[in-house]
Coordinates of C-alpha atoms in Angstrom, one line a residue:
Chain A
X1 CA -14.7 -7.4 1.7
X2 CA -12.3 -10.2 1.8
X3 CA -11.4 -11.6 5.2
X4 CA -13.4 -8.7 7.0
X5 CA -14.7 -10.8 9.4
X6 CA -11.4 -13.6 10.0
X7 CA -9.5 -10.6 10.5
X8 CA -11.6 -9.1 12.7
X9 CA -12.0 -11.9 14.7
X10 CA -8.2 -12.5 15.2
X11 CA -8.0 -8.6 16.0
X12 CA -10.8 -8.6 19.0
X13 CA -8.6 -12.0 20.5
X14 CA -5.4 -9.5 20.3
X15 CA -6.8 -6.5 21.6
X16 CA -9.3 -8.2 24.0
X17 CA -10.8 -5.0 23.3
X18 CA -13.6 -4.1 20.7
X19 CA -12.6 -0.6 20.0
X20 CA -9.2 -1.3 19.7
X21 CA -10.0 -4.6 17.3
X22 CA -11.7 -2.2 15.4
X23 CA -8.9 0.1 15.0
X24 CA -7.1 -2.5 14.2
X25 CA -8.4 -3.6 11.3
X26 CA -9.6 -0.4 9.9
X27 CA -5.7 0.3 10.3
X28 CA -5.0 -2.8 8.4
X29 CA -7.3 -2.2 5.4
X30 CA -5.7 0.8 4.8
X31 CA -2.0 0.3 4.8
X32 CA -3.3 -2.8 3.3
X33 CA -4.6 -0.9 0.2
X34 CA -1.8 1.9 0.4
X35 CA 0.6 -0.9 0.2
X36 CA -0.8 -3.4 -2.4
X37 CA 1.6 -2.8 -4.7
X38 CA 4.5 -4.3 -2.9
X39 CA 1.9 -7.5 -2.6
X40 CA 3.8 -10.2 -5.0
X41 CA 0.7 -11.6 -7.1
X42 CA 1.0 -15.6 -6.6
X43 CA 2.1 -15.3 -3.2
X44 CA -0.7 -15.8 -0.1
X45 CA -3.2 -12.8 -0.1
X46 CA -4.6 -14.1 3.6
X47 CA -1.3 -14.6 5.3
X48 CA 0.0 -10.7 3.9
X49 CA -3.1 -9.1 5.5
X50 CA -3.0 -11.1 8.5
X51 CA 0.8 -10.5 8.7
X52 CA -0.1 -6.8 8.3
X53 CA -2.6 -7.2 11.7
X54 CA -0.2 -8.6 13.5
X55 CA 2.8 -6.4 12.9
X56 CA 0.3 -3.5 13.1
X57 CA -1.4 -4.9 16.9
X58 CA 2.8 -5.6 18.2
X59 CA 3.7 -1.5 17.1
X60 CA 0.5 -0.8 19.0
X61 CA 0.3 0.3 22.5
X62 CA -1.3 -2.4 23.9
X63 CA 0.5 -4.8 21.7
X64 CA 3.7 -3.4 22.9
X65 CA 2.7 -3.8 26.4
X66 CA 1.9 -7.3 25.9
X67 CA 4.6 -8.6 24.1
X68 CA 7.3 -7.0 26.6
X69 CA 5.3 -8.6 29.7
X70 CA 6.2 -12.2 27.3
X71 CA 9.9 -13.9 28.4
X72 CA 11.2 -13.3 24.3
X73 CA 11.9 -17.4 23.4
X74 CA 14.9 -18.5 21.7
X75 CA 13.9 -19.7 18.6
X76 CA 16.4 -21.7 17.5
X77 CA 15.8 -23.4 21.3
X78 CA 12.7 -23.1 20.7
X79 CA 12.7 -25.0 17.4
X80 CA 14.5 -28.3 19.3
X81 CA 12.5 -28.7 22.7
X82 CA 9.3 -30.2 22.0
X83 CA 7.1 -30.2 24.7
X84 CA 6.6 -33.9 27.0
X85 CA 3.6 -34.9 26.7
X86 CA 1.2 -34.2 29.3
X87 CA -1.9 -36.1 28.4
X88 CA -3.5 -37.7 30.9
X89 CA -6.5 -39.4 30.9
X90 CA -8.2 -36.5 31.8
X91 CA -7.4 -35.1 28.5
X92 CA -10.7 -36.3 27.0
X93 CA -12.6 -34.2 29.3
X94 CA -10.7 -31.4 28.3
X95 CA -12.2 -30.9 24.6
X96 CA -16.5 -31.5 26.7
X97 CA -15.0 -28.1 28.8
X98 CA -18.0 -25.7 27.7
X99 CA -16.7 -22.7 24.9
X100 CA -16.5 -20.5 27.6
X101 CA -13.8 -22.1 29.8
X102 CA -11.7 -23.2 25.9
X103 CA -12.7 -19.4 25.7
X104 CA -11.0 -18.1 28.6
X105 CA -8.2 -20.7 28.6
X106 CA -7.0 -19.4 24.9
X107 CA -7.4 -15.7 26.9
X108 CA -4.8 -17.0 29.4
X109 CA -2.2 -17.8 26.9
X110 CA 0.8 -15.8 26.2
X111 CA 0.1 -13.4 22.9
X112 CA 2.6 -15.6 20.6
X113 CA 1.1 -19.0 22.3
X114 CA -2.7 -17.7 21.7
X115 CA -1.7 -16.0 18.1
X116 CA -0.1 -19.4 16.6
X117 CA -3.4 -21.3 18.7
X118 CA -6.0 -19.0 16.8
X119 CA -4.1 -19.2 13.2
X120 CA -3.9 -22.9 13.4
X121 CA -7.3 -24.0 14.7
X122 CA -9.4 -20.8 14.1
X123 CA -8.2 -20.0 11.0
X124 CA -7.2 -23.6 9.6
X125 CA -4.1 -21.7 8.4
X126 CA -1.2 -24.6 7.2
X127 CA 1.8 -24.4 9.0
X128 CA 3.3 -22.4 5.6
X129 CA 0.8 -20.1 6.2
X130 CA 1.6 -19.3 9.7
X131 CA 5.0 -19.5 9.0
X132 CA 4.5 -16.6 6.2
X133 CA 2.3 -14.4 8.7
X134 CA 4.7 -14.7 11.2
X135 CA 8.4 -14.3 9.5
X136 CA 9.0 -17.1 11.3
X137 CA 10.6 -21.2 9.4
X138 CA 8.1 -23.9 9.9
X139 CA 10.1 -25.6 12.7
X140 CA 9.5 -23.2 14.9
X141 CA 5.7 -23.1 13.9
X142 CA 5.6 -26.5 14.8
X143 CA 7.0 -26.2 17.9
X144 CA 5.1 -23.6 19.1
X145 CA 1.7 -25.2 18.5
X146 CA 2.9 -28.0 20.2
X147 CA 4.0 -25.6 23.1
X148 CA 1.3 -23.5 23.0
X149 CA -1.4 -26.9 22.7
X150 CA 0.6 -27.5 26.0
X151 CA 0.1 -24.4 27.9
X152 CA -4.1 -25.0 26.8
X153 CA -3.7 -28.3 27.8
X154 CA -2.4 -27.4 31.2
X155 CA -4.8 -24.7 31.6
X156 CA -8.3 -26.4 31.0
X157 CA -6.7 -29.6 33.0
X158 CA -6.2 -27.1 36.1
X159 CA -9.9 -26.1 35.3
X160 CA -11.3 -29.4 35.2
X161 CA -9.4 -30.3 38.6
X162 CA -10.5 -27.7 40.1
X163 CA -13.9 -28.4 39.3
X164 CA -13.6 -32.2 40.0
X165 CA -12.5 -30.6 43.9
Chain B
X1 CA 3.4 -42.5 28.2
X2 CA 6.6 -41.3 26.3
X3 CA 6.5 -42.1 23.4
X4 CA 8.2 -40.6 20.2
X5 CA 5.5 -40.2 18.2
X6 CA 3.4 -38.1 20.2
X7 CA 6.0 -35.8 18.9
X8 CA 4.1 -35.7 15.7
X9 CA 0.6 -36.1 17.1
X10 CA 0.5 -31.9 16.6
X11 CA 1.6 -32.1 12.3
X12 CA -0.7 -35.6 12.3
X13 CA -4.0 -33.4 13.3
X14 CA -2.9 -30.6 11.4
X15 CA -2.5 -32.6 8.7
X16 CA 0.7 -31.4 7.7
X17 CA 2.7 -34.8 7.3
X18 CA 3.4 -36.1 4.0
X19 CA 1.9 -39.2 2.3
X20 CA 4.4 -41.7 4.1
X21 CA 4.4 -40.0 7.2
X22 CA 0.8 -40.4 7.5
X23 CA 1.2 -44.4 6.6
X24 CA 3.8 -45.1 9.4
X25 CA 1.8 -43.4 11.6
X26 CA -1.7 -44.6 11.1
X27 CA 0.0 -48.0 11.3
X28 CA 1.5 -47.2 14.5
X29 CA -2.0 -45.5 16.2
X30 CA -3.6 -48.9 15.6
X31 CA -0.8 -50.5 17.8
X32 CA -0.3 -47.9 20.2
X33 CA -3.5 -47.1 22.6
X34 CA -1.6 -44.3 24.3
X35 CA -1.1 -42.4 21.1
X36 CA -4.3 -43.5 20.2
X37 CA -6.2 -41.7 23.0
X38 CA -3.8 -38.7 23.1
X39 CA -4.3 -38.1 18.7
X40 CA -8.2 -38.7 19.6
X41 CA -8.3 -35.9 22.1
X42 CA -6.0 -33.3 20.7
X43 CA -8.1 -33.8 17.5
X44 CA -11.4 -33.1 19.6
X45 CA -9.7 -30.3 21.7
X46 CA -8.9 -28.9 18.3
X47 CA -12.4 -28.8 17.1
X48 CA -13.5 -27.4 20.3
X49 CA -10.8 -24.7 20.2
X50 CA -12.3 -24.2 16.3
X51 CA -16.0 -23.2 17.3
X52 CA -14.6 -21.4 20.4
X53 CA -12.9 -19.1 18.4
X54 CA -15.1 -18.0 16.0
X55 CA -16.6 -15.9 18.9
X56 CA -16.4 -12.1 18.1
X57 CA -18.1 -10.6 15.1
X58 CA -17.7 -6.9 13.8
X59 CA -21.1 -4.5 13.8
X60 CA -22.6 -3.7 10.5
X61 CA -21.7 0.2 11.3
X62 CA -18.1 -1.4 11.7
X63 CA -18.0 -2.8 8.5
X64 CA -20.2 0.1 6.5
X65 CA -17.4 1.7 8.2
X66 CA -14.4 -0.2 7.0
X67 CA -16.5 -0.6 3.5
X68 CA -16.4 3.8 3.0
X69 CA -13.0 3.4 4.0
X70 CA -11.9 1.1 1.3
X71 CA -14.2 3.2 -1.3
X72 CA -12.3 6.2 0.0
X73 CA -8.5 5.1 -0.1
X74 CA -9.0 2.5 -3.3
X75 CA -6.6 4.4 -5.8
X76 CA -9.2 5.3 -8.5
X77 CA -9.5 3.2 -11.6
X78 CA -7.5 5.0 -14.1
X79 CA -8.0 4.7 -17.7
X80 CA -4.9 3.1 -19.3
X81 CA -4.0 1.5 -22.3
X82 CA -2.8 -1.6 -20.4
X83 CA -5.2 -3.9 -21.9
X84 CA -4.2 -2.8 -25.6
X85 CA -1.7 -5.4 -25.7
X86 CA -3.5 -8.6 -24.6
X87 CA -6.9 -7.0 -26.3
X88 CA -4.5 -6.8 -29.9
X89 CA -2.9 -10.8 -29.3
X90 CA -7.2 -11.1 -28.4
X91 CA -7.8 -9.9 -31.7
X92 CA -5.4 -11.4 -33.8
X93 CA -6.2 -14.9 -32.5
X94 CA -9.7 -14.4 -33.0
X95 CA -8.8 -13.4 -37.0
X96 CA -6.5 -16.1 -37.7
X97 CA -9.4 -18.5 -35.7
X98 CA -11.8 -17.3 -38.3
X99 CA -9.6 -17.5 -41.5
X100 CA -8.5 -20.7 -40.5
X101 CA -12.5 -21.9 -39.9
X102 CA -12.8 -19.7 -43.5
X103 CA -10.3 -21.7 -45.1
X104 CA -11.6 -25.0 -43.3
X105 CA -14.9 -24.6 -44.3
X106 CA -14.2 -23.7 -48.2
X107 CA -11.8 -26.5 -48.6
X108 CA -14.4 -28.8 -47.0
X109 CA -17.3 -26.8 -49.3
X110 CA -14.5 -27.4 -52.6
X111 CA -14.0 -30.7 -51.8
X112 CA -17.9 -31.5 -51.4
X113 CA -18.8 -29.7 -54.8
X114 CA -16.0 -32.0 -56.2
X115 CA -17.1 -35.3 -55.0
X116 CA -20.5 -34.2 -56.4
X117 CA -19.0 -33.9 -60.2
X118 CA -17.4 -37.0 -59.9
X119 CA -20.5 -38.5 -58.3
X120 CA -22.7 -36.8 -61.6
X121 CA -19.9 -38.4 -63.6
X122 CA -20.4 -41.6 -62.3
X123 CA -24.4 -41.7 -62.7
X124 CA -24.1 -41.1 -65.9
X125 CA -21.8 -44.2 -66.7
X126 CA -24.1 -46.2 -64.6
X127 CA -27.1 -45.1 -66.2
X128 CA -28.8 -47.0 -69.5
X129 CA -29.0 -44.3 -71.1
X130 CA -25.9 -41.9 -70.2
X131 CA -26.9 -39.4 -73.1
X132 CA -29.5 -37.6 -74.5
X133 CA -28.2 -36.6 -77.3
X134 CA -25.7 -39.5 -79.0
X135 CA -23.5 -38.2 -81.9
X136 CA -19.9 -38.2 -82.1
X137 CA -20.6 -35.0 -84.2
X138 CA -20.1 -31.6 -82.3
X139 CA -22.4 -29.7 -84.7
X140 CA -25.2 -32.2 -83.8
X141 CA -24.3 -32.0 -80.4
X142 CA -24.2 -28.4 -79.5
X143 CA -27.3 -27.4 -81.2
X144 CA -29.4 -30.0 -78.9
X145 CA -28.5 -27.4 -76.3
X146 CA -30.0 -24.4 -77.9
X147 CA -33.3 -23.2 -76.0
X148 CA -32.0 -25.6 -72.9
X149 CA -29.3 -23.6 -71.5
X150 CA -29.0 -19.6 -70.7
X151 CA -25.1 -20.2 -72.6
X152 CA -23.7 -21.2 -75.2
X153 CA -20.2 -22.9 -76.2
X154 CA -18.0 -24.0 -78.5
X155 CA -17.0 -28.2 -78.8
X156 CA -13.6 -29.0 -80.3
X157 CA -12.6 -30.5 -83.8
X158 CA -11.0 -34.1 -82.2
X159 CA -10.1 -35.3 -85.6
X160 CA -6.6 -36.2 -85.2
X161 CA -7.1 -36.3 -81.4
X162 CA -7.1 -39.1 -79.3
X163 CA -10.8 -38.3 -77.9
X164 CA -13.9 -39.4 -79.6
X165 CA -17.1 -37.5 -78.5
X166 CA -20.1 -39.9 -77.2
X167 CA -22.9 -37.5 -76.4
X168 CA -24.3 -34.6 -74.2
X169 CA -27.4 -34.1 -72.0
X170 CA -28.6 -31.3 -69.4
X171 CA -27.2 -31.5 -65.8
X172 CA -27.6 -29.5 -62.7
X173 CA -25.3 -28.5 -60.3
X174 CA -25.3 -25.9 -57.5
X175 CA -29.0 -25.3 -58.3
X176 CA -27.9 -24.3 -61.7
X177 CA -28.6 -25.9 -65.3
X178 CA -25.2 -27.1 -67.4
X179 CA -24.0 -29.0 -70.2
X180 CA -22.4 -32.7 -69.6
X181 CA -20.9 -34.0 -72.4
X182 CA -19.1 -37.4 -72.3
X183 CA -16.4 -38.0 -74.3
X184 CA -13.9 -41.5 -75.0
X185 CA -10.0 -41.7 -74.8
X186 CA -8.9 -45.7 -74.8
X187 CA -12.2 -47.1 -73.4
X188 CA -12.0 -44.0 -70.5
X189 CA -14.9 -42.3 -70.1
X190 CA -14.7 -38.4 -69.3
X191 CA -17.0 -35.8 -68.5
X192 CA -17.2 -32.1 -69.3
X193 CA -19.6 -29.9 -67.1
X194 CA -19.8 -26.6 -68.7
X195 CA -22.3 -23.7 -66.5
X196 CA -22.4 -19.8 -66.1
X197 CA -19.6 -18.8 -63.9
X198 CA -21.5 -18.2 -60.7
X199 CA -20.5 -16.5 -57.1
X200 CA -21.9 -19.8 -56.0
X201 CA -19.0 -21.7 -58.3
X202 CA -16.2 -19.1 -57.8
X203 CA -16.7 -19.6 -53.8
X204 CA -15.6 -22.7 -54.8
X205 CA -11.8 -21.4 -55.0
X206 CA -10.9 -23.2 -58.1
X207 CA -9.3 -20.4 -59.0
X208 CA -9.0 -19.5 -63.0
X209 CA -7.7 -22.7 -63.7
X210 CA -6.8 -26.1 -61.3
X211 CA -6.5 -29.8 -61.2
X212 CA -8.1 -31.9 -58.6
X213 CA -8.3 -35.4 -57.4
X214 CA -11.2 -36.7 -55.6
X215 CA -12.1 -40.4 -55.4
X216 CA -9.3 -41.7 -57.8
X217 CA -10.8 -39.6 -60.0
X218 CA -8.7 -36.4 -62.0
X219 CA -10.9 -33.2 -62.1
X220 CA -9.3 -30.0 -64.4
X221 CA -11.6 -26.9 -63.6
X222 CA -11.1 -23.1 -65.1
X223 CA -13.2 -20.5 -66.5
X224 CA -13.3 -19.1 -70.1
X225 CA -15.8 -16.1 -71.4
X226 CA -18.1 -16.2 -68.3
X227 CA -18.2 -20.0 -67.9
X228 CA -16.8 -22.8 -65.6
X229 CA -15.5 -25.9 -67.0
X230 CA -14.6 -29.3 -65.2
X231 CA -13.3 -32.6 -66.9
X232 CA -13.4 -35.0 -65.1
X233 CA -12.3 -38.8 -65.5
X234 CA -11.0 -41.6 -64.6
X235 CA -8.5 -41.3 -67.5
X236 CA -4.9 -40.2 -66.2
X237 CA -4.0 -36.3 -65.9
X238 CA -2.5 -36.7 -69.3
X239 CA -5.3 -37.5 -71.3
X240 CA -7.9 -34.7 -68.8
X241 CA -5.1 -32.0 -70.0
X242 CA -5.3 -32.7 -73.8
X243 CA -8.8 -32.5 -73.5
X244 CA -8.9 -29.6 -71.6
X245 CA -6.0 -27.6 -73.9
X246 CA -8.6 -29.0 -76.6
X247 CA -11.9 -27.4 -75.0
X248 CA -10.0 -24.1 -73.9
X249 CA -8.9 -23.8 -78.0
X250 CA -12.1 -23.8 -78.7
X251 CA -13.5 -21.7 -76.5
X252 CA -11.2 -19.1 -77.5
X253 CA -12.6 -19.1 -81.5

């Protein structure tokens, strides 16, 4: 099964939840197949079925709930502010954090911030990519990695302060 | 620490810039130490992030589960005639593949057999003795075939004619016994292979009647009561015609 387990994956870090990942996906598969006609051959299988997930998990209850609790950004705002830098020399330290606090840091993140996070360094997806899966232009995929690389920045440098107390 | 370029740190990692991009900015990382130390930890967060993700993993009753499902709601094969199209352009290329190899081949088979008469031809003139049978008389000639050859044939009267016969002697070609007989037109030397028209010849594709050139040398071919007749010579197409109209006369008696 083609992308069975990326998709799953991406689902449980939605859902946070396994029965709901699983719903998820079984949900996908199946308006995947009901709608694979309207698939255009030449055009990127992975980001249609991951765009499918997506819009599937923000209809859903919990995805609803989520996404209202997120200020929504303005992305043609969002497209111009890049983020300042914040690295510090403490950023080094940040990729040694054990998978569990990167884990829980990504957990922290806002859905669209943790989403983009997970499609670009999870899933290797090219900016294109994540610009299909999302509807969103590539400026605005660019600038919210950079935001969102921010926010996990901040996060695991609040974590390794903390520990250094 | 601010720098402009740590702007593009994010597209440098995720390899998204383009060719020059990536130039101007590997030039500037070896000049900048902040960048420097910010690309080199963004790039190891990043493959921190990567292994940290791949973290949940779906049961095997989860995906037997999702595997039924996809058996259940795959629209069912049906049996259409799509294919016919591109299976018929299949087909015809395949055909006109073959015929053309066909037509390759039994040119390249043709052209062979012909180089072989001329080559026969040429033996002959090289060789001390190029006939076994020397007369310039056709009723002395012909009869040395009787007994030799499955065939028999008629030789034209050349009085009057330009042509002056030398000789004749046994040859074989395509596994299969013939006459040669070597005839003179203005110090030219020409051959005439007579044999049973065989499948083996007619695969040839001389058709009932052709002319030929293979090594500088003119080769008239065509078929009269069951046999196969080539002239050839060195002599021009002129004098191989005469000859020919000469030997096809005769045949016809």
């Amino acid at each position: 099964m083609p992308l069975f387990a990326s998709l799953y994956n991406f689902a449980h870090w939605l859902t946070q939840n396994r029965e709901e990942a699983e719903d998820l996906v079984q949900e996908t598969y199946v308006k995947g197949l009901k709608g694979f006609s309207s698939f255009q051959q030449g055009t990127n299988f992975r980001a249609w079925m991951y765009r499918i997930l997506r819009n599937t998990f923000l209809t859903s209850r919990t995805g609803l709930k989520v996404s209202s609790t997120v200020r929504l950004e303005d992305e043609e705002h969002e497209e111009r502010v890049m983020p300042a830098t914040t690295d510090t020399p403490e950023s080094l330290l940040l990729a040694r954090l054990d998978q569990e606090a990167i884990q829980n840091a990504i957990q922290q993140l806002p859905i669209h911030f943790r989403e983009v996070i997970l499609l670009c360094d999870v899933e290797e997806m090219s900016y294109q990519e994540i610009g299909d899966t999302l509807a969103v232009p590539i400026g605005t995929v660019m600038s919210r990695i950079s935001r969102a690389r921010k926010a996990l920045r901040d996060l695991l440098a609040e974590k390794v302060r903390g520990a250094s107390k | 620490m601010s720098c402009d370029w740590q702007t593009r740190l994010d597209s440098y990692i995720d390899a998204e810039l383009s060719a020059a991009e990536l130039a101007q900015m590997e030039d500037h990382l070896r000049s900048c130490p902040d960048c420097a130390s910010a690309a080199l930890s963004r790039m190891q967060l990043k493959r921190s992030i990567h292994s940290a993700g791949r973290v949940y993993t779906p049961s095997p009753e989860f995906r037997l589960k999702i595997r039924q499902t996809i058996d259940v709601k795959k629209p069912k094969q049906r049996w259409t005639l799509d294919w016919l199209p591109a299976f018929g352009v299949g087909v015809v290329v395949v055909a006109l593949l073959l015929i053309a190899v066909g037509l390759w081949s039994q040119a390249s088979h043709r052209q062979q057999a012909l180089g072989e008469l001329a080559d026969l031809h040429v033996s002959t003139l090289a060789s001390a003795s190029p006939v076994d049978v020397i007369s310039s008389d056709r009723h002395t000639v012909k009869p040395w075939f009787q007994g030799k050859l499955p065939f028999t044939f008629n030789l034209p009267e050349l009085h009057g004619s330009p042509f002056t016969l030398v000789g004749g002697r046994m040859t074989y070609f395509e596994q299969s016994p013939g006459a040669q007989l070597l005839f003179e037109v203005r110090k030219h030397q020409i051959s005439v292979f007579i044999f049973q028209d065989r499948a083996e010849l007619s695969r040839l594709s001389l058709g009932s009647s052709s002319v030929n050139r293979t090594m500088a040398f003119t080769i008239e071919s065509w078929t009269e009561g069951g046999l196969r007749y080539f002239v050839v010579g060195d002599a021009g197409a002129e004098d191989i015609h005469a000859l020919s109209a000469l030997l096809k006369a005769a045949a016809k008696q």
